[in-house]
XYZ file of C-alpha atoms in Angstrom:
354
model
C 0.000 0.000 0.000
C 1.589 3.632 -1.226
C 1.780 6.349 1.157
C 0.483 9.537 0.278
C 0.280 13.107 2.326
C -3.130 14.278 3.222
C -5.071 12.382 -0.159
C -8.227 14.485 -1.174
C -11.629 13.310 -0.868
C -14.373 13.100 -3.224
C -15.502 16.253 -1.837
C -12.407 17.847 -2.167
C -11.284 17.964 1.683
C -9.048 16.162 4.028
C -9.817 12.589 4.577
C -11.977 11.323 7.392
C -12.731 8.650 9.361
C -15.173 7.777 6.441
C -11.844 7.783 4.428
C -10.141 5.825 6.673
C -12.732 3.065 7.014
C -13.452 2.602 3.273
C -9.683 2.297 2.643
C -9.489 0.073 5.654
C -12.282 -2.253 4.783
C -14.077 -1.789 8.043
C -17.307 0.121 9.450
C -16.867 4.087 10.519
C -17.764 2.631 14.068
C -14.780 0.231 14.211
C -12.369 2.710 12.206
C -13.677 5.305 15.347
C -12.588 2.669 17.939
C -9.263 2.379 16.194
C -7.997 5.714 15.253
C -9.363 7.020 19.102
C -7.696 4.252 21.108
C -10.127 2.007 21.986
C -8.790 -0.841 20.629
C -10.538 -3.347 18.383
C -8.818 -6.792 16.859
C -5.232 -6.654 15.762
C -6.147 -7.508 11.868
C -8.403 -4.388 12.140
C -6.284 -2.093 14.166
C -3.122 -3.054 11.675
C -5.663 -2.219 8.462
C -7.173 1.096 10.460
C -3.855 2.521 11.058
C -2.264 1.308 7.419
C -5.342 3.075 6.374
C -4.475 6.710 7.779
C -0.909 6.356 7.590
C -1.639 6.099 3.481
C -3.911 8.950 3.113
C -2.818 11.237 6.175
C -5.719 11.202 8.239
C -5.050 13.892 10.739
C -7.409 13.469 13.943
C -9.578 16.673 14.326
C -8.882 16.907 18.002
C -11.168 20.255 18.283
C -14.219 18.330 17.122
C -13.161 15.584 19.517
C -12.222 18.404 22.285
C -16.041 19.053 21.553
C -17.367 15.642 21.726
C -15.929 15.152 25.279
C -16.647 18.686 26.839
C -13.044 18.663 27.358
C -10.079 20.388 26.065
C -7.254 18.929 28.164
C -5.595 22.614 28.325
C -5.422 24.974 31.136
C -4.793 28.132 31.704
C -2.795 30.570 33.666
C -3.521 34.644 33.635
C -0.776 37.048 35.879
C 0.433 40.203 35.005
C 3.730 40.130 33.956
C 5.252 36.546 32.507
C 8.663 37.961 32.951
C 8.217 38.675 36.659
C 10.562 35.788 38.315
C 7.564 35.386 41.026
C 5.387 34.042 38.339
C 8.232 32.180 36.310
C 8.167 29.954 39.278
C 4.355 29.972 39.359
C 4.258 28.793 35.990
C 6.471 26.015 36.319
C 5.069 24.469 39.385
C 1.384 24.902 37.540
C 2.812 23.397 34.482
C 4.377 20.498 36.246
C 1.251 19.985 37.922
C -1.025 20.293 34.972
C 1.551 18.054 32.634
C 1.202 14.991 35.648
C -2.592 15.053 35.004
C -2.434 14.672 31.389
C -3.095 18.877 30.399
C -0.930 21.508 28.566
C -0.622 24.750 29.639
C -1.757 28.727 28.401
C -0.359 31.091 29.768
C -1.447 34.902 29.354
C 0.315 38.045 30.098
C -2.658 40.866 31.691
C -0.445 43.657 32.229
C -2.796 44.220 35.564
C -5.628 45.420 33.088
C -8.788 45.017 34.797
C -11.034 45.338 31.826
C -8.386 42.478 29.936
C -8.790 40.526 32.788
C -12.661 40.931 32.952
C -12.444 40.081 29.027
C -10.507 36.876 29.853
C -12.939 35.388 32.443
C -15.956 36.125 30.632
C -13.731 34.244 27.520
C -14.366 31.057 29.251
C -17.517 30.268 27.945
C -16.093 29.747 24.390
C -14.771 26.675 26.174
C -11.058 26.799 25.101
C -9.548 25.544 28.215
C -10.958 23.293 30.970
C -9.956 25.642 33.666
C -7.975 28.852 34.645
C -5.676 30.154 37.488
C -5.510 34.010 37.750
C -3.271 36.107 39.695
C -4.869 39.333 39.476
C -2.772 41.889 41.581
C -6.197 44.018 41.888
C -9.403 42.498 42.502
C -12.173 44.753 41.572
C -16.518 44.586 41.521
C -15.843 43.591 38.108
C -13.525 40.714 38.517
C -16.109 39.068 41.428
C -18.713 39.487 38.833
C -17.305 37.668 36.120
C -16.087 34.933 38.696
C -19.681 34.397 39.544
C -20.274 33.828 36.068
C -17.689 32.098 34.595
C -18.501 28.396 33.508
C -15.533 26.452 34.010
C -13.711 26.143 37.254
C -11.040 29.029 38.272
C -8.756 29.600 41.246
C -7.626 32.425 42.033
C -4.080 33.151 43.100
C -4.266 36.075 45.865
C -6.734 37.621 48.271
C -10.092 37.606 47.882
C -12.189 39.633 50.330
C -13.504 38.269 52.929
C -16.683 39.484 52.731
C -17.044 38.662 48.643
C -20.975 38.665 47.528
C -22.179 34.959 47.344
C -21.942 33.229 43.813
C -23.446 30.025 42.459
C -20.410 28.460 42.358
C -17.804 27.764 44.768
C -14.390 29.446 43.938
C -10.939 28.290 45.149
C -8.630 30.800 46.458
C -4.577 30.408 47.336
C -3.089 33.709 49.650
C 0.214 34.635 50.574
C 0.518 36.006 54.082
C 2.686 39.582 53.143
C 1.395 41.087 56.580
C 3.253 38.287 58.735
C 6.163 38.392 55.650
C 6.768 42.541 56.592
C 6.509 41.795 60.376
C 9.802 39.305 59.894
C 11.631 41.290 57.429
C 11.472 44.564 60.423
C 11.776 42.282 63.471
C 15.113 40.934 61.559
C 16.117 44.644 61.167
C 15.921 45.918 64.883
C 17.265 42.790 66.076
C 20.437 43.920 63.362
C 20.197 47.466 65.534
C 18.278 49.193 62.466
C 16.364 52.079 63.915
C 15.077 54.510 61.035
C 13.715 51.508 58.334
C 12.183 52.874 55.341
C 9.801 51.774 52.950
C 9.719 51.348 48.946
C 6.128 50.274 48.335
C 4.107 49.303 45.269
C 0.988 51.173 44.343
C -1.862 51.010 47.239
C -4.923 50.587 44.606
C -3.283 46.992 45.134
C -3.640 43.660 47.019
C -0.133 43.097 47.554
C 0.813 46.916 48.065
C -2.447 47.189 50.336
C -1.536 44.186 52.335
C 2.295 45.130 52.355
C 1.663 48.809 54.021
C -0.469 47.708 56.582
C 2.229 44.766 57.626
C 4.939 48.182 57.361
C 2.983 49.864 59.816
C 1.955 47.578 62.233
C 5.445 45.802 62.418
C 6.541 49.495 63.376
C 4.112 49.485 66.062
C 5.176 45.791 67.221
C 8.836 46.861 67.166
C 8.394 50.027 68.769
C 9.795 52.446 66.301
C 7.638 55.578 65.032
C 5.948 55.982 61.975
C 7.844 58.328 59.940
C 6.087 59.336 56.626
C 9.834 60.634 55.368
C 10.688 57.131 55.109
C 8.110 55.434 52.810
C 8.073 56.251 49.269
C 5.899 54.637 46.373
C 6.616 53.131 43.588
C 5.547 50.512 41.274
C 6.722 46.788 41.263
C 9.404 46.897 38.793
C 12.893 47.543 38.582
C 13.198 50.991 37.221
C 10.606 52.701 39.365
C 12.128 50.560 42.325
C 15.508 52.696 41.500
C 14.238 56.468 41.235
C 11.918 56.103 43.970
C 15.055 54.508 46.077
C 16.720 57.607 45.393
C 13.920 59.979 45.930
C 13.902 58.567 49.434
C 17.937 58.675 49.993
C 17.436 62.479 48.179
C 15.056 63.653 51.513
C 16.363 61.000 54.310
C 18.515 59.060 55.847
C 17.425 55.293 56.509
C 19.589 52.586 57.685
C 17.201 50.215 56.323
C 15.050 49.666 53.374
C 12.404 47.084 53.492
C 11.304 46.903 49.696
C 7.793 45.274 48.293
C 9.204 43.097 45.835
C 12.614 41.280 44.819
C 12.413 44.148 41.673
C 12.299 47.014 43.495
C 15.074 45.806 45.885
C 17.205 45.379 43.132
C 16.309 48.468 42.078
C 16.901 49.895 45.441
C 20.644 47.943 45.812
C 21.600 50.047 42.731
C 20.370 52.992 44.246
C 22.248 52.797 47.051
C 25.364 51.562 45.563
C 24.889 54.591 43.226
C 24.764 57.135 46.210
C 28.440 56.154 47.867
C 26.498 54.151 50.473
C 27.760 50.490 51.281
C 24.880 47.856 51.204
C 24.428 45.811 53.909
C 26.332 48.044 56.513
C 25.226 51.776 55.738
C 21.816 50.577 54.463
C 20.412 47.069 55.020
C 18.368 46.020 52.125
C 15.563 43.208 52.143
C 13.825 42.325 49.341
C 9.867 40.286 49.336
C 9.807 36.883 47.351
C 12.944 35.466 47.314
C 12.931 35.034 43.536
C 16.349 33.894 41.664
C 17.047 37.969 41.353
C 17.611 37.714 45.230
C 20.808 35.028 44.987
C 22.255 36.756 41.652
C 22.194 40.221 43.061
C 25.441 41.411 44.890
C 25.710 41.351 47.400
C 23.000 38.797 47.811
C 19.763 40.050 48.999
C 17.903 38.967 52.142
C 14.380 38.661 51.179
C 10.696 37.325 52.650
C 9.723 34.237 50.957
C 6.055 34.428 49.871
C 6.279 30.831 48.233
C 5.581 31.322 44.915
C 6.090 28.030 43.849
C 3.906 26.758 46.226
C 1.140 29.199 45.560
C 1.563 27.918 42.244
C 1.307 23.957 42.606
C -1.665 24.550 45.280
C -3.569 26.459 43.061
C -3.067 23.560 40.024
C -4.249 20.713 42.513
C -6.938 22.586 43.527
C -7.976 23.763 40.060
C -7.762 19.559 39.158
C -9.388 18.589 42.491
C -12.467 21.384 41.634
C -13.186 19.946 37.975
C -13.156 16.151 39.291
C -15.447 17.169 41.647
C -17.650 20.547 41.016
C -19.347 20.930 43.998
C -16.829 20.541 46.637
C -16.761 23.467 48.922
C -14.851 26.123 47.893
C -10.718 26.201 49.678
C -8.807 28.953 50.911
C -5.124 27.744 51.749
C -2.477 30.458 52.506
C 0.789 29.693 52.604
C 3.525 30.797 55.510
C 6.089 33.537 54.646
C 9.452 32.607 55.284
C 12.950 35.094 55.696
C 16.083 34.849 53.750
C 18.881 36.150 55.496
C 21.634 37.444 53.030
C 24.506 39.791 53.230
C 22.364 42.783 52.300
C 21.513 42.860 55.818
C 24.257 42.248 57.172
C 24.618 38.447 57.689
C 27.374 36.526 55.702
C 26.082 33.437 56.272
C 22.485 32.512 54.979
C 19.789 31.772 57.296
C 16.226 30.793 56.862
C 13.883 32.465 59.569
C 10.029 31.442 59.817
């Protein structure tokens, strides 16, 4: 039997199981059975798949997708893909997701609420089976289309606590930043820092939200007066992480910088490098995340472990767990910060502080 490349039907378009089965000698039902893995007897398997190897029958897996109300993809929705927080996301969701048999979307928001709002509402077409989303803001509009959206989806961050009701129960994984701030500044005053500032993200923000109230009531626990001099905003990247680092070194003079993300501590290390100021003995530097920029930085910066990875493989086991069984009640897990200790604050050796 020749082989050809994608033969013609009759009709003019790619061969089908039809094709297949008259080639093959065989009904459509048993050519079905074959070319989907069900099995049949090894004289008609062998004839089924000598059949579509000769006239390049190509499965139509969308049509199949269809037929099963499955589409064995998932996806994942953050705002930045070349954040390192949600590199390590990504992988742990992809290793996850590849275990259980399902590929992986991923989908860059830029932190646009209507985008995001677009993308939940984009599950009805049905093109994935289910959908983590890190949203760094969580708005009336992105509870609304939660409510409504008709495949399962977990959402990577805080959700309020007093949310409106929905139909259908929705899975939620947290970092703790409050308790993550209150280690990086007990660290700090136990290192004899004194006058700690603060490079924040934007406050319209969960994690910038939930980062300035840990600032302020780690103050508070510690002690130390709040000093409005010493907290400056920014946004959480590296450049803006930089000129707000020097704004504050322009007006102040802190012997610490607590700093909302690994980013903007990087940011803030050149900063301070930049001003004739030695890192880790003038200023102290930590850093929130712990990311890979934390250990290639130099020195190396201490920073608060939020577990991204974790956050990441929690959320993929309970996005599987939620579409094997629907109604389950809905989770909340947070996970426990953990500090770092580098030589940006002082330390030489590294040490890993719960």
């Amino acid at each position: 039997m020749s082989r050809k490349r994608l033969q013609r039907t009759d009709s003019g378009g790619p061969p089908t199981v039809r094709t297949v089965a008259a080639m093959a000698g065989v009904s459509i039902a048993s050519a079905s059975r074959v070319l989907n893995g069900h099995g049949a007897s090894a004289e008609t398997e062998r004839r089924v798949r000598e059949a579509a190897a000769s006239v390049g029958y190509v499965p139509n897996a969308v049509a199949r997708s269809l037929q099963a109300q499955r589409t064995d993809m998932l996806a994942l929705a953050v705002e930045d893909i070349g954040n390192p927080v949600y590199v390590a996301m990504m992988r742990a969701i992809e290793e996850v997701a590849a275990d259980a048999g399902y590929r992986l979307q991923v989908h860059a928001t830029g932190a646009d609420v209507a985008g995001e709002v677009e993308l939940l509402d984009g599950l009805a077409r049905r093109y994935v089976d289910g959908l983590v989303i890190s949203p760094i803001r969580i708005t009336d509009a992105h509870l609304t289309a939660l409510g409504r959206a008709p495949t399962p989806v977990v959402v990577v961050g805080s959700l309020p606590d007093d949310m409106p009701a929905t139909k259908k129960p929705i899975d939620n994984v947290r970092a703790d930043s409050h308790t993550g701030v209150g280690l990086a500044i007990r660290h700090l005053v136990e290192s004899g820092r004194r006058r700690i500032g603060f490079v924040n993200g934007p406050l319209d923000t969960v994690p910038g939200a939930a980062r300035r109230a840990g600032y302020l009531d780690a103050l508070e626990a510690e002690g130390l007066p709040f000093d409005p001099v010493l907290v400056e905003p920014a946004d959480f990247h590296y450049a803006a992480g930089r000129a707000a680092t020097r704004r504050l070194l322009d007006r102040a003079e802190p012997d610490a910088i607590l700093c909302a993300n690994d980013l903007i501590a990087v940011g803030a290390l050149h900063a301070v490098l930049s001003a004739g100021k030695r890192v880790g003995e003038d200023v102290a530097l930590v850093g929130m995340d712990d990311t890979d920029l934390a250990e290639m930085a130099f020195p190396q910066l201490s920073s608060v472990s939020l577990g991204s990875a974790e956050r990441g493989r929690l959320a993929a086991e309970l996005l599987l767990a939620r579409l094997a069984e629907p109604t389950r009640p809905a989770q909340r897990v947070t996970v426990a910060p953990t500090l770092v200790v580098r030589a940006s604050s002082g330390r030489t050796a590294i040490q890993e502080i719960p």
